[in-house]
């Protein structure tokens, strides 16, 4: 036998192959040392790769991790979400001292709020591809480091252009705290367990949006806008240290399987251990950019849900401007008192979180009968509540009406948008399954683009239409969008069944 590499086939009985492998056979090597008899050796016969996958009850599978470990990861990600949400809104509280110090216009100050939302909306289209290629942990750590460091150029800025550019970059980096946390929850929680962790994640986004301006208002009153950034950077540094040392772990299944395959290749010397095929980086980026847009254009379910929550998210960002106008002009609130009004957003998120407990019970009862549409009970009520809350806010905007009345309207609006936001994530994830991340990316793009636009025209709208009619207009639009969850509840399956993409999805799942 010549020296070289041969593919050796092993048999237990004549004619029945039970295993095969490749062995480097040198001249003089006794083949009888093999554990079973070698009956033939053929050169240059290709062998199929060994696909590494999870075993039953595999402890390394993220779905099988312990509950404390899952909750540590979930709460860490939700904390990141809360901090980015607070950062997005807090800059408005310091706008007056920023305008004075940087000699900028109010429109430029409003643009700093909008540019954060713009970065938050467009960055996930590319970041999702990088998380597929490199895993979630490095993307979390790098993006959070950039997010935290960019408080510094904002705090030290000598002109408003520096603030605007830094806010855009910070929003892009902070988008990981919004877009990828939902993916992390999907990595570690099975569908039946995911409802409450998703509710906590949504709660963090809303609670942060409410608490950011509340705290920043008092800082603005005493220390002005630069200290808002420094204090936020301190919070970010503490959370970043926790994330780096303990709070963040890799949860992406194919990344963990890839590491297992690499260990097997090294320990056995057999290069056939591989993970299932993954697209190349260029393909991933192309898919992550184009597929969400494709779904928005071709899927009525994705388009309608995205428009609905996009409008709600735009209104939430618009409130950052309208609250100062309404409560400052009508009730003489200073900047700290105006910030306290945003506690209505935090209270609304608590109400929405409590309401989700009943929604989850209804979902568990009816998911077998209605499928993903069982996610829409609370959202159907919230659509009506959104319109009613806007009208309450509109027609209590008089100086003669106690300030608690418009605060009630704001609380109803916030609780309703919370419920709509949570339903949009859960419903799209259940409806589009393996393509859920693309559907959610499309939703996030629309949501943050509208959040970018609303702060740019809200002050002008409230000034020209007056406080009451501006809020009435928002309420009428909300009323026009309110039937969306009801229509989807009754006809969602039929709408999806007519879609070419949905039929392809059914084929993939089969």
Short mmCIF file of C-alpha atoms in Angstrom, two decimals:
data_model
loop_
_atom_site.label_atom_id
_atom_site.label_comp_id
_atom_site.label_asym_id
_atom_site.label_seq_id
_atom_site.Cartn_x
_atom_site.Cartn_y
_atom_site.Cartn_z
CA UNK A 1 0.00 0.00 0.00
CA UNK A 2 1.41 3.39 -0.97
CA UNK A 3 1.88 6.21 1.51
CA UNK A 4 -0.95 8.78 1.37
CA UNK A 5 -4.52 9.56 2.51
CA UNK A 6 -7.14 6.88 1.99
CA UNK A 7 -10.85 6.75 2.76
CA UNK A 8 -11.48 3.61 4.76
CA UNK A 9 -14.82 1.81 5.04
CA UNK A 10 -15.67 -0.40 8.03
CA UNK A 11 -18.13 -3.30 8.03
CA UNK A 12 -19.63 -5.37 10.81
CA UNK A 13 -20.86 -8.13 8.45
CA UNK A 14 -20.06 -8.59 4.78
CA UNK A 15 -21.93 -6.19 2.57
CA UNK A 16 -23.25 -3.87 5.34
CA UNK A 17 -21.44 -0.58 5.89
CA UNK A 18 -21.74 0.87 9.41
CA UNK A 19 -19.14 3.65 9.48
CA UNK A 20 -16.64 5.40 7.32
CA UNK A 21 -13.77 7.75 7.89
CA UNK A 22 -10.46 8.98 6.52
CA UNK A 23 -7.14 7.84 7.92
CA UNK A 24 -3.59 8.86 6.93
CA UNK A 25 -2.01 5.50 6.15
CA UNK A 26 1.76 5.34 5.95
CA UNK A 27 3.80 2.53 4.55
CA UNK A 28 4.13 -0.24 7.07
CA UNK A 29 1.13 0.86 9.16
CA UNK A 30 -0.74 -2.22 10.45
CA UNK A 31 -4.34 -1.72 9.45
CA UNK A 32 -5.36 -4.53 11.80
CA UNK A 33 -5.00 -2.00 14.64
CA UNK A 34 -8.45 -0.62 13.74
CA UNK A 35 -11.28 -1.58 16.15
CA UNK A 36 -13.16 -3.39 13.36
CA UNK A 37 -11.83 -5.09 10.30
CA UNK A 38 -10.90 -3.00 7.28
CA UNK A 39 -12.12 -4.79 4.21
CA UNK A 40 -11.48 -2.19 1.54
CA UNK A 41 -9.73 1.14 1.03
CA UNK A 42 -10.48 3.50 -1.82
CA UNK A 43 -8.56 6.66 -2.66
CA UNK A 44 -10.27 10.04 -3.39
CA UNK A 45 -13.80 9.08 -2.33
CA UNK A 46 -15.49 12.24 -0.95
CA UNK A 47 -17.17 11.98 2.44
CA UNK A 48 -20.27 13.91 3.50
CA UNK A 49 -19.79 16.52 6.25
CA UNK A 50 -21.02 15.76 9.75
CA UNK A 51 -23.57 18.44 10.67
CA UNK A 52 -23.29 19.45 14.32
CA UNK A 53 -26.66 20.07 15.95
CA UNK A 54 -28.19 20.15 19.42
CA UNK A 55 -28.92 16.87 21.10
CA UNK A 56 -32.09 16.23 23.07
CA UNK A 57 -32.02 18.14 26.37
CA UNK A 58 -28.62 19.58 25.45
CA UNK A 59 -27.55 21.83 28.35
CA UNK A 60 -25.60 24.11 26.00
CA UNK A 61 -28.72 24.83 23.95
CA UNK A 62 -29.90 28.35 25.02
CA UNK A 63 -33.49 27.11 25.19
CA UNK A 64 -32.39 24.68 27.92
CA UNK A 65 -30.49 27.16 30.07
CA UNK A 66 -31.66 27.70 33.64
CA UNK A 67 -34.35 30.29 34.35
CA UNK A 68 -32.01 32.48 36.50
CA UNK A 69 -29.49 32.58 33.65
CA UNK A 70 -32.18 33.45 31.12
CA UNK A 71 -33.58 36.20 33.32
CA UNK A 72 -30.14 37.68 33.95
CA UNK A 73 -29.61 37.99 30.20
CA UNK A 74 -33.15 39.26 29.62
CA UNK A 75 -33.01 41.94 32.32
CA UNK A 76 -29.57 43.09 31.20
CA UNK A 77 -30.80 43.52 27.63
CA UNK A 78 -33.96 45.27 28.85
CA UNK A 79 -31.81 47.65 30.92
CA UNK A 80 -29.91 48.55 27.77
CA UNK A 81 -33.28 49.15 26.09
CA UNK A 82 -34.42 51.40 28.94
CA UNK A 83 -31.23 53.46 28.87
CA UNK A 84 -31.40 54.01 25.11
CA UNK A 85 -35.07 54.99 25.37
CA UNK A 86 -34.27 57.47 28.12
CA UNK A 87 -31.35 58.87 26.11
CA UNK A 88 -33.55 59.37 23.06
CA UNK A 89 -35.95 61.62 24.97
CA UNK A 90 -33.82 63.37 27.59
CA UNK A 91 -32.12 65.83 25.23
CA UNK A 92 -35.38 67.77 24.83
CA UNK A 93 -35.37 68.67 28.54
CA UNK A 94 -32.10 70.56 28.08
CA UNK A 95 -33.05 72.28 24.83
CA UNK A 96 -33.43 75.77 26.30
CA UNK A 97 -29.97 75.93 27.87
CA UNK A 98 -28.51 74.27 24.74
CA UNK A 99 -30.07 76.96 22.53
CA UNK A 100 -28.59 79.61 24.79
CA UNK A 101 -25.09 78.11 25.05
CA UNK A 102 -24.66 77.02 21.43
CA UNK A 103 -26.56 79.94 19.86
CA UNK A 104 -28.68 77.56 17.79
CA UNK A 105 -32.33 77.69 16.73
CA UNK A 106 -35.17 75.72 18.29
CA UNK A 107 -35.48 73.76 15.02
CA UNK A 108 -31.84 72.64 15.33
CA UNK A 109 -32.45 71.61 18.94
CA UNK A 110 -35.48 69.59 17.82
CA UNK A 111 -33.34 67.96 15.11
CA UNK A 112 -31.07 66.48 17.80
CA UNK A 113 -34.09 64.51 19.04
CA UNK A 114 -35.07 63.45 15.51
CA UNK A 115 -31.57 62.39 14.42
CA UNK A 116 -31.26 59.97 17.33
CA UNK A 117 -34.46 58.28 16.17
CA UNK A 118 -33.17 58.21 12.58
CA UNK A 119 -29.96 56.44 13.58
CA UNK A 120 -32.01 54.12 15.76
CA UNK A 121 -34.16 53.19 12.77
CA UNK A 122 -31.67 52.62 9.94
CA UNK A 123 -28.75 50.93 11.74
CA UNK A 124 -30.51 47.61 12.55
CA UNK A 125 -30.81 46.85 8.83
CA UNK A 126 -27.06 46.23 8.77
CA UNK A 127 -26.45 45.26 12.39
CA UNK A 128 -28.68 42.21 12.13
CA UNK A 129 -26.37 40.77 9.45
CA UNK A 130 -23.29 41.33 11.62
CA UNK A 131 -24.95 39.59 14.56
CA UNK A 132 -25.60 36.61 12.29
CA UNK A 133 -21.94 36.48 11.28
CA UNK A 134 -20.13 37.34 14.53
CA UNK A 135 -22.74 36.60 17.19
CA UNK A 136 -24.74 38.82 19.49
CA UNK A 137 -22.22 39.32 22.31
CA UNK A 138 -19.53 41.24 20.38
CA UNK A 139 -22.18 43.44 18.74
CA UNK A 140 -23.67 44.23 22.16
CA UNK A 141 -20.32 45.15 23.70
CA UNK A 142 -18.97 47.20 20.78
CA UNK A 143 -22.22 49.08 20.16
CA UNK A 144 -22.74 49.81 23.86
CA UNK A 145 -19.18 51.14 24.15
CA UNK A 146 -19.80 53.51 21.22
CA UNK A 147 -23.18 54.50 22.63
CA UNK A 148 -21.69 55.38 26.03
CA UNK A 149 -18.59 57.17 24.70
CA UNK A 150 -20.67 59.49 22.53
CA UNK A 151 -22.17 61.17 25.57
CA UNK A 152 -18.77 62.84 25.84
CA UNK A 153 -18.65 64.78 22.53
CA UNK A 154 -22.23 65.90 23.14
CA UNK A 155 -21.38 67.20 26.61
CA UNK A 156 -18.22 68.95 25.32
CA UNK A 157 -19.74 70.27 22.08
CA UNK A 158 -18.93 73.82 20.99
CA UNK A 159 -21.63 73.92 18.30
CA UNK A 160 -24.96 72.28 17.61
CA UNK A 161 -23.62 70.42 14.55
CA UNK A 162 -21.39 68.34 16.82
CA UNK A 163 -24.42 67.47 18.94
CA UNK A 164 -26.46 66.52 15.89
CA UNK A 165 -23.80 64.23 14.39
CA UNK A 166 -23.03 62.64 17.76
CA UNK A 167 -26.70 62.04 18.46
CA UNK A 168 -27.12 60.25 15.12
CA UNK A 169 -24.12 57.99 15.81
CA UNK A 170 -25.30 57.40 19.36
CA UNK A 171 -28.77 56.46 18.12
CA UNK A 172 -27.29 54.04 15.58
CA UNK A 173 -25.16 52.37 18.28
CA UNK A 174 -28.01 52.36 20.78
CA UNK A 175 -30.34 50.68 18.28
CA UNK A 176 -28.81 47.40 19.45
CA UNK A 177 -30.66 47.96 22.71
CA UNK A 178 -33.91 48.03 20.79
CA UNK A 179 -33.59 45.75 17.79
CA UNK A 180 -31.30 42.98 19.04
CA UNK A 181 -32.78 42.51 22.51
CA UNK A 182 -35.98 41.13 20.98
CA UNK A 183 -33.82 38.68 19.01
CA UNK A 184 -31.97 37.66 22.15
CA UNK A 185 -35.26 36.88 23.88
CA UNK A 186 -36.23 34.75 20.89
CA UNK A 187 -32.89 32.92 21.23
CA UNK A 188 -33.48 31.77 24.80
CA UNK A 189 -37.26 31.63 25.40
CA UNK A 190 -39.57 29.27 23.56
CA UNK A 191 -42.74 30.76 22.10
CA UNK A 192 -44.99 29.77 25.00
CA UNK A 193 -42.65 31.37 27.55
CA UNK A 194 -41.74 34.50 25.61
CA UNK A 195 -44.77 36.65 26.38
CA UNK A 196 -43.74 37.96 29.80
CA UNK A 197 -40.04 38.59 28.94
CA UNK A 198 -41.22 40.53 25.87
CA UNK A 199 -43.56 42.52 28.09
CA UNK A 200 -40.64 43.41 30.39
CA UNK A 201 -38.58 44.48 27.37
CA UNK A 202 -41.44 46.69 26.15
CA UNK A 203 -41.92 48.06 29.65
CA UNK A 204 -38.24 49.05 29.76
CA UNK A 205 -38.59 50.95 26.48
CA UNK A 206 -41.60 52.93 27.70
CA UNK A 207 -40.46 53.39 31.28
CA UNK A 208 -37.14 54.75 30.02
CA UNK A 209 -38.92 57.13 27.66
CA UNK A 210 -40.89 58.48 30.62
CA UNK A 211 -38.11 58.58 33.23
CA UNK A 212 -35.49 60.16 30.94
CA UNK A 213 -37.21 63.56 30.64
CA UNK A 214 -38.40 63.37 34.27
CA UNK A 215 -34.84 63.15 35.63
CA UNK A 216 -33.37 65.43 32.95
CA UNK A 217 -35.87 68.18 33.76
CA UNK A 218 -34.52 68.53 37.31
CA UNK A 219 -30.91 68.39 36.07
CA UNK A 220 -31.69 71.14 33.54
CA UNK A 221 -33.23 73.29 36.25
CA UNK A 222 -30.15 73.04 38.49
CA UNK A 223 -27.13 72.19 36.31
CA UNK A 224 -28.17 72.65 32.63
CA UNK A 225 -27.87 70.48 29.55
CA UNK A 226 -24.23 69.39 29.63
CA UNK A 227 -24.69 67.73 33.01
CA UNK A 228 -27.63 65.76 31.61
CA UNK A 229 -25.15 64.06 29.29
CA UNK A 230 -22.47 63.52 31.96
CA UNK A 231 -24.94 61.91 34.37
CA UNK A 232 -26.33 59.69 31.62
CA UNK A 233 -22.76 58.66 30.76
CA UNK A 234 -22.23 57.60 34.38
CA UNK A 235 -25.30 55.36 34.22
CA UNK A 236 -24.07 53.94 30.92
CA UNK A 237 -20.60 53.20 32.30
CA UNK A 238 -21.98 51.21 35.23
CA UNK A 239 -24.29 49.19 32.97
CA UNK A 240 -21.48 48.66 30.45
CA UNK A 241 -19.19 47.26 33.14
CA UNK A 242 -21.91 44.84 34.24
CA UNK A 243 -22.55 43.77 30.64
CA UNK A 244 -18.87 43.14 29.93
CA UNK A 245 -18.20 41.18 33.12
CA UNK A 246 -21.37 39.20 33.67
CA UNK A 247 -24.59 40.33 32.00
CA UNK A 248 -24.04 39.50 28.32
CA UNK A 249 -23.54 36.01 26.92
CA UNK A 250 -23.64 34.62 23.42
CA UNK A 251 -27.14 33.31 22.71
CA UNK A 252 -27.13 32.84 18.92
CA UNK A 253 -27.60 29.12 18.34
CA UNK A 254 -25.57 28.70 15.16
CA UNK A 255 -22.64 30.63 16.68
CA UNK A 256 -22.57 28.27 19.66
CA UNK A 257 -22.84 25.26 17.38
CA UNK A 258 -19.99 26.63 15.28
CA UNK A 259 -17.79 26.77 18.37
CA UNK A 260 -18.73 23.18 19.19
CA UNK A 261 -17.86 22.08 15.66
CA UNK A 262 -14.48 23.80 15.90
CA UNK A 263 -13.71 22.01 19.16
CA UNK A 264 -14.63 18.68 17.59
CA UNK A 265 -12.39 19.34 14.60
CA UNK A 266 -9.46 20.12 16.88
CA UNK A 267 -10.02 17.20 19.25
CA UNK A 268 -10.62 14.56 16.58
CA UNK A 269 -8.55 15.87 13.69
CA UNK A 270 -11.60 15.30 11.49
CA UNK A 271 -12.49 18.38 9.44
CA UNK A 272 -15.91 17.04 8.49
CA UNK A 273 -17.60 18.54 11.56
CA UNK A 274 -19.56 21.53 10.28
CA UNK A 275 -22.66 23.58 11.10
CA UNK A 276 -25.60 23.89 8.75
CA UNK A 277 -25.05 26.23 5.80
CA UNK A 278 -25.23 29.95 6.54
CA UNK A 279 -25.25 32.64 3.83
CA UNK A 280 -22.08 34.64 3.23
CA UNK A 281 -21.69 38.05 4.85
CA UNK A 282 -22.49 39.89 1.62
CA UNK A 283 -25.67 37.85 1.21
CA UNK A 284 -26.68 38.48 4.82
CA UNK A 285 -26.30 42.25 4.46
CA UNK A 286 -28.28 42.23 1.21
CA UNK A 287 -31.06 40.14 2.76
CA UNK A 288 -31.20 42.22 5.96
CA UNK A 289 -31.55 45.44 3.96
CA UNK A 290 -33.90 44.33 1.20
CA UNK A 291 -36.18 41.75 2.81
CA UNK A 292 -37.73 44.11 5.43
CA UNK A 293 -38.54 46.59 2.66
CA UNK A 294 -39.90 43.79 0.50
CA UNK A 295 -42.19 42.67 3.32
CA UNK A 296 -43.39 46.23 3.91
CA UNK A 297 -44.28 46.60 0.23
CA UNK A 298 -45.82 43.17 -0.41
CA UNK A 299 -47.31 42.07 2.93
CA UNK A 300 -50.49 43.93 4.01
CA UNK A 301 -50.16 42.51 7.53
CA UNK A 302 -46.63 43.88 7.99
CA UNK A 303 -47.50 47.20 6.34
CA UNK A 304 -50.64 47.83 8.41
CA UNK A 305 -49.10 46.85 11.74
CA UNK A 306 -46.00 48.94 10.99
CA UNK A 307 -48.05 51.98 10.06
CA UNK A 308 -50.14 51.62 13.23
CA UNK A 309 -47.27 51.36 15.70
CA UNK A 310 -45.25 53.85 13.65
CA UNK A 311 -47.93 56.48 14.15
CA UNK A 312 -48.11 55.68 17.85
CA UNK A 313 -44.33 55.90 18.23
CA UNK A 314 -44.32 59.21 16.35
CA UNK A 315 -46.96 60.59 18.69
CA UNK A 316 -44.92 59.44 21.70
CA UNK A 317 -41.87 61.33 20.42
CA UNK A 318 -44.07 64.29 19.53
CA UNK A 319 -45.27 64.44 23.13
CA UNK A 320 -41.72 65.40 24.13
CA UNK A 321 -42.36 68.73 22.39
CA UNK A 322 -46.10 69.14 22.99
CA UNK A 323 -45.91 68.64 26.77
CA UNK A 324 -43.61 71.62 27.15
CA UNK A 325 -45.91 73.77 25.02
CA UNK A 326 -49.19 72.74 26.67
CA UNK A 327 -48.14 72.64 30.32
CA UNK A 328 -45.71 75.54 30.08
CA UNK A 329 -48.15 77.92 28.38
CA UNK A 330 -51.40 76.87 30.07
CA UNK A 331 -50.24 76.00 33.59
CA UNK A 332 -46.93 77.85 33.96
CA UNK A 333 -44.87 74.71 34.61
CA UNK A 334 -41.11 75.16 34.75
CA UNK A 335 -38.80 72.70 32.99
CA UNK A 336 -38.60 70.35 36.01
CA UNK A 337 -42.39 70.29 36.39
CA UNK A 338 -42.77 69.65 32.67
CA UNK A 339 -40.41 66.70 33.08
CA UNK A 340 -42.59 65.34 35.86
CA UNK A 341 -45.50 65.18 33.41
CA UNK A 342 -43.61 62.38 31.65
CA UNK A 343 -44.28 60.18 34.63
CA UNK A 344 -47.59 59.62 32.82
CA UNK A 345 -45.62 57.55 30.26
CA UNK A 346 -44.08 55.46 33.04
CA UNK A 347 -47.48 55.01 34.73
CA UNK A 348 -49.06 54.11 31.39
CA UNK A 349 -46.40 51.44 30.86
CA UNK A 350 -47.20 49.94 34.28
CA UNK A 351 -50.90 49.81 33.35
CA UNK A 352 -49.99 48.21 30.02
CA UNK A 353 -47.80 45.63 31.76
CA UNK A 354 -50.66 44.68 34.08
CA UNK A 355 -53.04 44.48 31.13
CA UNK A 356 -50.65 42.13 29.37
CA UNK A 357 -51.17 39.57 32.14
CA UNK A 358 -54.79 39.20 31.01
CA UNK A 359 -53.76 39.25 27.35
CA UNK A 360 -51.39 36.33 27.98
CA UNK A 361 -54.18 34.35 29.64
CA UNK A 362 -56.44 34.92 26.64
CA UNK A 363 -53.62 33.98 24.29
CA UNK A 364 -52.95 30.72 26.15
CA UNK A 365 -56.65 29.89 26.04
CA UNK A 366 -57.26 30.65 22.35
CA UNK A 367 -53.98 30.23 20.48
CA UNK A 368 -54.98 26.73 19.40
CA UNK A 369 -58.19 28.08 17.89
CA UNK A 370 -57.10 31.43 16.43
CA UNK A 371 -53.32 31.10 16.03
CA UNK A 372 -51.27 34.36 16.05
CA UNK A 373 -54.48 36.43 16.03
CA UNK A 374 -54.96 35.49 19.70
CA UNK A 375 -52.26 38.14 20.36
CA UNK A 376 -54.64 40.93 19.33
CA UNK A 377 -57.31 41.03 22.07
CA UNK A 378 -55.70 43.79 24.13
CA UNK A 379 -54.50 45.63 21.02
CA UNK A 380 -58.09 45.89 19.75
CA UNK A 381 -59.04 47.69 22.96
CA UNK A 382 -55.87 49.79 22.91
CA UNK A 383 -56.64 51.11 19.41
CA UNK A 384 -59.84 52.66 20.72
CA UNK A 385 -58.08 53.82 23.91
CA UNK A 386 -55.42 55.62 21.86
CA UNK A 387 -58.06 57.74 20.13
CA UNK A 388 -59.97 58.43 23.37
CA UNK A 389 -56.80 59.42 25.23
CA UNK A 390 -55.85 61.84 22.45
CA UNK A 391 -59.28 63.49 22.62
CA UNK A 392 -59.09 63.75 26.43
CA UNK A 393 -55.67 65.40 26.09
CA UNK A 394 -57.07 67.74 23.43
CA UNK A 395 -60.20 68.97 25.17
CA UNK A 396 -58.73 69.38 28.64
CA UNK A 397 -56.00 71.70 27.30
CA UNK A 398 -57.44 74.82 28.90
CA UNK A 399 -55.85 76.92 31.61
CA UNK A 400 -59.14 76.73 33.51
CA UNK A 401 -59.02 72.90 33.65
CA UNK A 402 -56.83 71.33 36.33
CA UNK A 403 -53.53 69.97 34.97
CA UNK A 404 -54.36 66.46 36.20
CA UNK A 405 -57.00 66.12 33.44
CA UNK A 406 -54.60 66.27 30.46
CA UNK A 407 -52.25 64.04 32.44
CA UNK A 408 -55.01 61.43 32.53
CA UNK A 409 -55.27 61.69 28.75
CA UNK A 410 -51.51 61.23 28.41
CA UNK A 411 -51.63 58.17 30.66
CA UNK A 412 -54.34 56.58 28.50
CA UNK A 413 -52.32 57.36 25.36
CA UNK A 414 -49.17 55.84 26.86
CA UNK A 415 -50.89 52.66 28.07
CA UNK A 416 -52.50 52.24 24.65
CA UNK A 417 -49.25 52.73 22.69
CA UNK A 418 -47.51 50.30 25.06
CA UNK A 419 -50.11 47.64 24.31
CA UNK A 420 -49.96 48.29 20.56
CA UNK A 421 -46.15 48.15 20.61
CA UNK A 422 -46.08 44.83 22.44
CA UNK A 423 -48.78 43.32 20.22
CA UNK A 424 -46.95 44.38 17.06
CA UNK A 425 -43.82 42.48 18.14
CA UNK A 426 -45.61 39.36 19.32
CA UNK A 427 -48.06 39.15 16.42
CA UNK A 428 -45.45 39.61 13.68
CA UNK A 429 -43.08 37.15 15.37
CA UNK A 430 -45.82 34.50 15.57
CA UNK A 431 -47.08 35.16 12.04
CA UNK A 432 -43.78 35.19 10.15
CA UNK A 433 -41.79 32.65 12.18
CA UNK A 434 -38.42 32.12 10.44
CA UNK A 435 -38.79 35.53 8.75
CA UNK A 436 -39.87 37.30 11.94
CA UNK A 437 -36.63 39.27 12.25
CA UNK A 438 -37.16 40.76 8.77
CA UNK A 439 -40.79 41.62 9.51
CA UNK A 440 -39.77 43.25 12.79
CA UNK A 441 -36.93 45.15 11.09
CA UNK A 442 -39.44 46.57 8.63
CA UNK A 443 -41.72 47.54 11.49
CA UNK A 444 -38.81 49.15 13.33
CA UNK A 445 -37.79 51.12 10.25
CA UNK A 446 -41.26 52.63 9.81
CA UNK A 447 -41.62 53.24 13.54
CA UNK A 448 -38.36 55.15 13.88
CA UNK A 449 -38.73 57.08 10.63
CA UNK A 450 -42.04 58.44 11.91
CA UNK A 451 -40.42 59.12 15.28
CA UNK A 452 -37.82 61.11 13.34
CA UNK A 453 -40.44 63.17 11.57
CA UNK A 454 -42.89 63.99 14.37
CA UNK A 455 -40.58 66.18 16.52
CA UNK A 456 -39.78 68.27 13.44
CA UNK A 457 -43.36 69.44 12.89
CA UNK A 458 -45.08 69.00 16.28
CA UNK A 459 -44.24 72.50 17.65
CA UNK A 460 -45.46 74.17 14.44
CA UNK A 461 -48.62 72.04 14.38
CA UNK A 462 -49.48 72.87 17.99
CA UNK A 463 -48.77 76.56 17.40
CA UNK A 464 -50.78 76.94 14.18
CA UNK A 465 -53.72 74.66 14.95
CA UNK A 466 -53.71 75.49 18.70
CA UNK A 467 -53.35 72.85 21.39
CA UNK A 468 -56.85 71.44 21.21
CA UNK A 469 -57.18 70.97 17.46
CA UNK A 470 -53.66 69.62 17.05
CA UNK A 471 -54.36 66.85 19.58
CA UNK A 472 -57.83 66.32 18.04
CA UNK A 473 -56.19 65.73 14.65
CA UNK A 474 -53.96 63.07 16.20
CA UNK A 475 -57.00 61.49 17.86
CA UNK A 476 -58.88 61.32 14.56
CA UNK A 477 -55.94 59.64 12.83
CA UNK A 478 -55.71 57.19 15.75
CA UNK A 479 -59.44 56.47 15.37
CA UNK A 480 -58.93 55.79 11.67
CA UNK A 481 -56.18 53.25 12.46
CA UNK A 482 -58.08 51.62 15.35
CA UNK A 483 -59.86 48.98 13.16
CA UNK A 484 -56.51 47.46 12.05
CA UNK A 485 -56.24 44.83 14.85
CA UNK A 486 -59.94 44.01 14.57
CA UNK A 487 -59.65 43.42 10.82
CA UNK A 488 -56.54 41.29 11.35
CA UNK A 489 -58.19 39.30 14.13
CA UNK A 490 -61.03 38.18 11.86
CA UNK A 491 -59.35 38.13 8.45
CA UNK A 492 -55.61 37.94 9.18
CA UNK A 493 -55.22 34.28 8.13
CA UNK A 494 -57.06 34.87 4.84
CA UNK A 495 -54.96 37.97 4.10
CA UNK A 496 -51.73 36.05 4.70
CA UNK A 497 -52.98 33.08 2.65
CA UNK A 498 -53.27 35.29 -0.45
CA UNK A 499 -49.65 36.37 -0.18
CA UNK A 500 -47.02 34.63 -2.34
CA UNK A 501 -44.50 35.16 0.44
CA UNK A 502 -46.79 33.57 3.03
CA UNK A 503 -47.31 30.53 0.82
CA UNK A 504 -43.54 30.22 0.49
CA UNK A 505 -43.27 30.50 4.28
CA UNK A 506 -45.73 27.62 4.71
CA UNK A 507 -43.59 25.53 2.37
CA UNK A 508 -40.44 26.31 4.33
CA UNK A 509 -42.10 25.40 7.62
CA UNK A 510 -43.33 22.08 6.20
#
